[in-house]
Amino acid sequence: MNEFIEKNRRLLRFCCDALRSIGQVVLILGVLSVCAITTLVLLSKFGNWHAPEGFKMFIAMMPLGAFNIFFIGIGLLGLSQFIRYLVERDCKPGWILRHGEMFFYLYALLTILCVVWVYTIAPSDFSPDMYSGVSVILVVISTAVRVLILVGLGQILRYLMPVIEESKTLV
């Protein structure tokens, strides 16, 4: 692995910088989108603008999209820190990388809560097909797979970081 890192040090540094920039842009876009949707919701509630029926369903599902945007941005920043931690010998893991396991677990929990929220809060008159048996089963299966992947990534990161730290001290 050290040989691969030495051969591709410039590429890995470029990837680290690119991931950091993209992660920051994704986080900024996430904040802007939440602000824009909140503004639209407030305008529709104060009577200045009546939201169309399709927009109400969009508002009901907004937290799921907002969490995805934030966690994708944090994941990109964490991946950037991981690459930097591998490339530079005297680099200590960043805050996101040290707590990356908790980010994966929190994302898994919020994924479950968002799906439950959408199916309990969203009125059934928006989409009757949303509550059909096949649709609910597909949502449960896809959510379970996503949660299991996130928990598995958290476990991998939990056991991988001490191994990398040990190998850096031996070299």
PDB file of C-alpha atoms in Angstrom, residues 38-168:
ATOM      1  CA  THR A  38     -38.425  26.957   4.135  1.00  0.00           C
ATOM      2  CA  THR A  39     -39.082  30.329   2.492  1.00  0.00           C
ATOM      3  CA  LEU A  40     -41.587  28.758   0.092  1.00  0.00           C
ATOM      4  CA  VAL A  41     -43.341  27.013   2.965  1.00  0.00           C
ATOM      5  CA  LEU A  42     -43.568  30.249   4.944  1.00  0.00           C
ATOM      6  CA  LEU A  43     -44.924  32.127   1.924  1.00  0.00           C
ATOM      7  CA  SER A  44     -47.580  29.487   1.366  1.00  0.00           C
ATOM      8  CA  LYS A  45     -48.591  29.506   5.045  1.00  0.00           C
ATOM      9  CA  PHE A  46     -48.960  33.293   5.253  1.00  0.00           C
ATOM     10  CA  GLY A  47     -51.399  33.352   2.339  1.00  0.00           C
ATOM     11  CA  ASN A  48     -49.221  35.259  -0.125  1.00  0.00           C
ATOM     12  CA  TRP A  49     -48.870  32.215  -2.319  1.00  0.00           C
ATOM     13  CA  HIS A  50     -50.903  29.029  -2.413  1.00  0.00           C
ATOM     14  CA  ALA A  51     -48.804  25.948  -2.891  1.00  0.00           C
ATOM     15  CA  PRO A  52     -49.884  23.538  -5.623  1.00  0.00           C
ATOM     16  CA  GLU A  53     -50.913  20.036  -4.543  1.00  0.00           C
ATOM     17  CA  GLY A  54     -47.723  18.414  -5.888  1.00  0.00           C
ATOM     18  CA  PHE A  55     -45.617  20.848  -3.901  1.00  0.00           C
ATOM     19  CA  LYS A  56     -47.208  19.699  -0.632  1.00  0.00           C
ATOM     20  CA  MET A  57     -45.876  16.174  -1.179  1.00  0.00           C
ATOM     21  CA  PHE A  58     -42.484  17.655  -1.988  1.00  0.00           C
ATOM     22  CA  ILE A  59     -42.569  19.521   1.334  1.00  0.00           C
ATOM     23  CA  ALA A  60     -43.555  16.339   3.164  1.00  0.00           C
ATOM     24  CA  MET A  61     -40.502  14.542   1.750  1.00  0.00           C
ATOM     25  CA  MET A  62     -38.083  17.482   2.117  1.00  0.00           C
ATOM     26  CA  PRO A  63     -36.355  16.274   5.314  1.00  0.00           C
ATOM     27  CA  LEU A  64     -35.258  13.059   3.625  1.00  0.00           C
ATOM     28  CA  GLY A  65     -33.646  14.997   0.776  1.00  0.00           C
ATOM     29  CA  ALA A  66     -32.062  17.530   3.131  1.00  0.00           C
ATOM     30  CA  PHE A  67     -30.484  14.807   5.274  1.00  0.00           C
ATOM     31  CA  ASN A  68     -29.173  13.088   2.163  1.00  0.00           C
ATOM     32  CA  ILE A  69     -27.552  16.292   0.930  1.00  0.00           C
ATOM     33  CA  PHE A  70     -25.940  17.067   4.283  1.00  0.00           C
ATOM     34  CA  PHE A  71     -24.629  13.554   4.850  1.00  0.00           C
ATOM     35  CA  ILE A  72     -23.300  13.281   1.298  1.00  0.00           C
ATOM     36  CA  GLY A  73     -21.377  16.529   1.861  1.00  0.00           C
ATOM     37  CA  ILE A  74     -20.060  15.316   5.209  1.00  0.00           C
ATOM     38  CA  GLY A  75     -19.158  11.970   3.624  1.00  0.00           C
ATOM     39  CA  LEU A  76     -17.171  13.699   0.889  1.00  0.00           C
ATOM     40  CA  LEU A  77     -15.326  15.787   3.471  1.00  0.00           C
ATOM     41  CA  GLY A  78     -14.641  12.640   5.511  1.00  0.00           C
ATOM     42  CA  LEU A  79     -13.317  10.826   2.443  1.00  0.00           C
ATOM     43  CA  SER A  80     -11.071  13.810   1.771  1.00  0.00           C
ATOM     44  CA  GLN A  81      -9.722  13.604   5.311  1.00  0.00           C
ATOM     45  CA  PHE A  82      -9.196   9.848   4.925  1.00  0.00           C
ATOM     46  CA  ILE A  83      -7.137  10.281   1.755  1.00  0.00           C
ATOM     47  CA  ARG A  84      -5.093  13.049   3.384  1.00  0.00           C
ATOM     48  CA  TYR A  85      -4.552  10.830   6.423  1.00  0.00           C
ATOM     49  CA  LEU A  86      -3.233   8.046   4.182  1.00  0.00           C
ATOM     50  CA  VAL A  87      -1.021  10.280   2.026  1.00  0.00           C
ATOM     51  CA  GLU A  88       0.664  12.425   4.672  1.00  0.00           C
ATOM     52  CA  ARG A  89       2.746  10.581   7.229  1.00  0.00           C
ATOM     53  CA  ASP A  90       2.495  13.036  10.110  1.00  0.00           C
ATOM     54  CA  CYS A  91      -1.190  13.881   9.574  1.00  0.00           C
ATOM     55  CA  LYS A  92      -3.646  13.182  12.371  1.00  0.00           C
ATOM     56  CA  PRO A  93      -7.213  12.184  11.493  1.00  0.00           C
ATOM     57  CA  GLY A  94      -9.625  15.100  11.244  1.00  0.00           C
ATOM     58  CA  TRP A  95     -12.728  15.545  13.370  1.00  0.00           C
ATOM     59  CA  ILE A  96     -15.069  14.034  10.796  1.00  0.00           C
ATOM     60  CA  LEU A  97     -12.790  11.037  10.335  1.00  0.00           C
ATOM     61  CA  ARG A  98     -12.425  10.464  14.083  1.00  0.00           C
ATOM     62  CA  HIS A  99     -16.201  10.492  14.499  1.00  0.00           C
ATOM     63  CA  GLY A 100     -17.059   8.972  11.112  1.00  0.00           C
ATOM     64  CA  GLU A 101     -18.498   5.860  12.690  1.00  0.00           C
ATOM     65  CA  MET A 102     -21.057   7.966  14.572  1.00  0.00           C
ATOM     66  CA  PHE A 103     -21.939   9.853  11.364  1.00  0.00           C
ATOM     67  CA  PHE A 104     -22.760   6.549   9.655  1.00  0.00           C
ATOM     68  CA  TYR A 105     -24.882   5.390  12.602  1.00  0.00           C
ATOM     69  CA  LEU A 106     -26.658   8.750  12.832  1.00  0.00           C
ATOM     70  CA  TYR A 107     -27.341   8.720   9.098  1.00  0.00           C
ATOM     71  CA  ALA A 108     -28.817   5.209   9.403  1.00  0.00           C
ATOM     72  CA  LEU A 109     -31.065   6.301  12.272  1.00  0.00           C
ATOM     73  CA  LEU A 110     -32.199   9.461  10.478  1.00  0.00           C
ATOM     74  CA  THR A 111     -32.916   7.443   7.331  1.00  0.00           C
ATOM     75  CA  ILE A 112     -35.299   5.244   9.313  1.00  0.00           C
ATOM     76  CA  LEU A 113     -36.886   8.234  11.038  1.00  0.00           C
ATOM     77  CA  CYS A 114     -37.376  10.122   7.752  1.00  0.00           C
ATOM     78  CA  VAL A 115     -39.094   7.183   6.075  1.00  0.00           C
ATOM     79  CA  VAL A 116     -41.348   6.691   9.086  1.00  0.00           C
ATOM     80  CA  TRP A 117     -42.057  10.442   9.144  1.00  0.00           C
ATOM     81  CA  VAL A 118     -42.995  10.553   5.466  1.00  0.00           C
ATOM     82  CA  TYR A 119     -45.347   7.585   5.782  1.00  0.00           C
ATOM     83  CA  THR A 120     -47.022   8.801   8.980  1.00  0.00           C
ATOM     84  CA  ILE A 121     -47.202  12.571   8.426  1.00  0.00           C
ATOM     85  CA  ALA A 122     -47.857  12.713   4.683  1.00  0.00           C
ATOM     86  CA  PRO A 123     -51.602  12.556   4.034  1.00  0.00           C
ATOM     87  CA  SER A 124     -52.811   9.558   2.090  1.00  0.00           C
ATOM     88  CA  ASP A 125     -54.772  11.676  -0.419  1.00  0.00           C
ATOM     89  CA  PHE A 126     -51.554  12.721  -2.186  1.00  0.00           C
ATOM     90  CA  SER A 127     -50.783   9.327  -3.634  1.00  0.00           C
ATOM     91  CA  PRO A 128     -52.954   6.316  -2.852  1.00  0.00           C
ATOM     92  CA  ASP A 129     -50.355   4.064  -4.489  1.00  0.00           C
ATOM     93  CA  MET A 130     -47.834   5.204  -1.873  1.00  0.00           C
ATOM     94  CA  TYR A 131     -49.635   3.131   0.749  1.00  0.00           C
ATOM     95  CA  SER A 132     -50.204  -0.017  -1.287  1.00  0.00           C
ATOM     96  CA  GLY A 133     -48.727  -3.237   0.060  1.00  0.00           C
ATOM     97  CA  VAL A 134     -46.088  -3.645  -2.646  1.00  0.00           C
ATOM     98  CA  SER A 135     -44.952  -0.034  -2.343  1.00  0.00           C
ATOM     99  CA  VAL A 136     -44.567  -0.254   1.429  1.00  0.00           C
ATOM    100  CA  ILE A 137     -42.680  -3.552   1.183  1.00  0.00           C
ATOM    101  CA  LEU A 138     -40.291  -2.083  -1.409  1.00  0.00           C
ATOM    102  CA  VAL A 139     -39.680   0.981   0.767  1.00  0.00           C
ATOM    103  CA  VAL A 140     -39.058  -1.185   3.838  1.00  0.00           C
ATOM    104  CA  ILE A 141     -36.634  -3.445   1.962  1.00  0.00           C
ATOM    105  CA  SER A 142     -34.723  -0.576   0.353  1.00  0.00           C
ATOM    106  CA  THR A 143     -34.534   1.284   3.673  1.00  0.00           C
ATOM    107  CA  ALA A 144     -33.327  -1.844   5.464  1.00  0.00           C
ATOM    108  CA  VAL A 145     -30.624  -2.419   2.846  1.00  0.00           C
ATOM    109  CA  ARG A 146     -29.514   1.202   3.070  1.00  0.00           C
ATOM    110  CA  VAL A 147     -29.395   1.090   6.870  1.00  0.00           C
ATOM    111  CA  LEU A 148     -27.424  -2.166   6.869  1.00  0.00           C
ATOM    112  CA  ILE A 149     -24.909  -0.713   4.411  1.00  0.00           C
ATOM    113  CA  LEU A 150     -24.471   2.396   6.564  1.00  0.00           C
ATOM    114  CA  VAL A 151     -24.011   0.363   9.746  1.00  0.00           C
ATOM    115  CA  GLY A 152     -21.524  -1.875   7.918  1.00  0.00           C
ATOM    116  CA  LEU A 153     -19.537   1.149   6.722  1.00  0.00           C
ATOM    117  CA  GLY A 154     -19.481   2.441  10.301  1.00  0.00           C
ATOM    118  CA  GLN A 155     -18.126  -0.891  11.529  1.00  0.00           C
ATOM    119  CA  ILE A 156     -15.502  -0.985   8.784  1.00  0.00           C
ATOM    120  CA  LEU A 157     -14.326   2.514   9.672  1.00  0.00           C
ATOM    121  CA  ARG A 158     -14.303   1.653  13.362  1.00  0.00           C
ATOM    122  CA  TYR A 159     -11.946  -1.284  12.851  1.00  0.00           C
ATOM    123  CA  LEU A 160      -9.925   0.198   9.975  1.00  0.00           C
ATOM    124  CA  MET A 161      -8.704   3.388  11.667  1.00  0.00           C
ATOM    125  CA  PRO A 162      -6.696   1.654  14.457  1.00  0.00           C
ATOM    126  CA  VAL A 163      -5.114  -0.677  11.877  1.00  0.00           C
ATOM    127  CA  ILE A 164      -3.993   2.266   9.744  1.00  0.00           C
ATOM    128  CA  GLU A 165      -2.683   4.100  12.820  1.00  0.00           C
ATOM    129  CA  GLU A 166      -0.708   1.021  13.847  1.00  0.00           C
ATOM    130  CA  SER A 167       0.781   0.611  10.368  1.00  0.00           C
ATOM    131  CA  LYS A 168       1.793   4.294  10.280  1.00  0.00           C
TER     132      LYS A 168
END
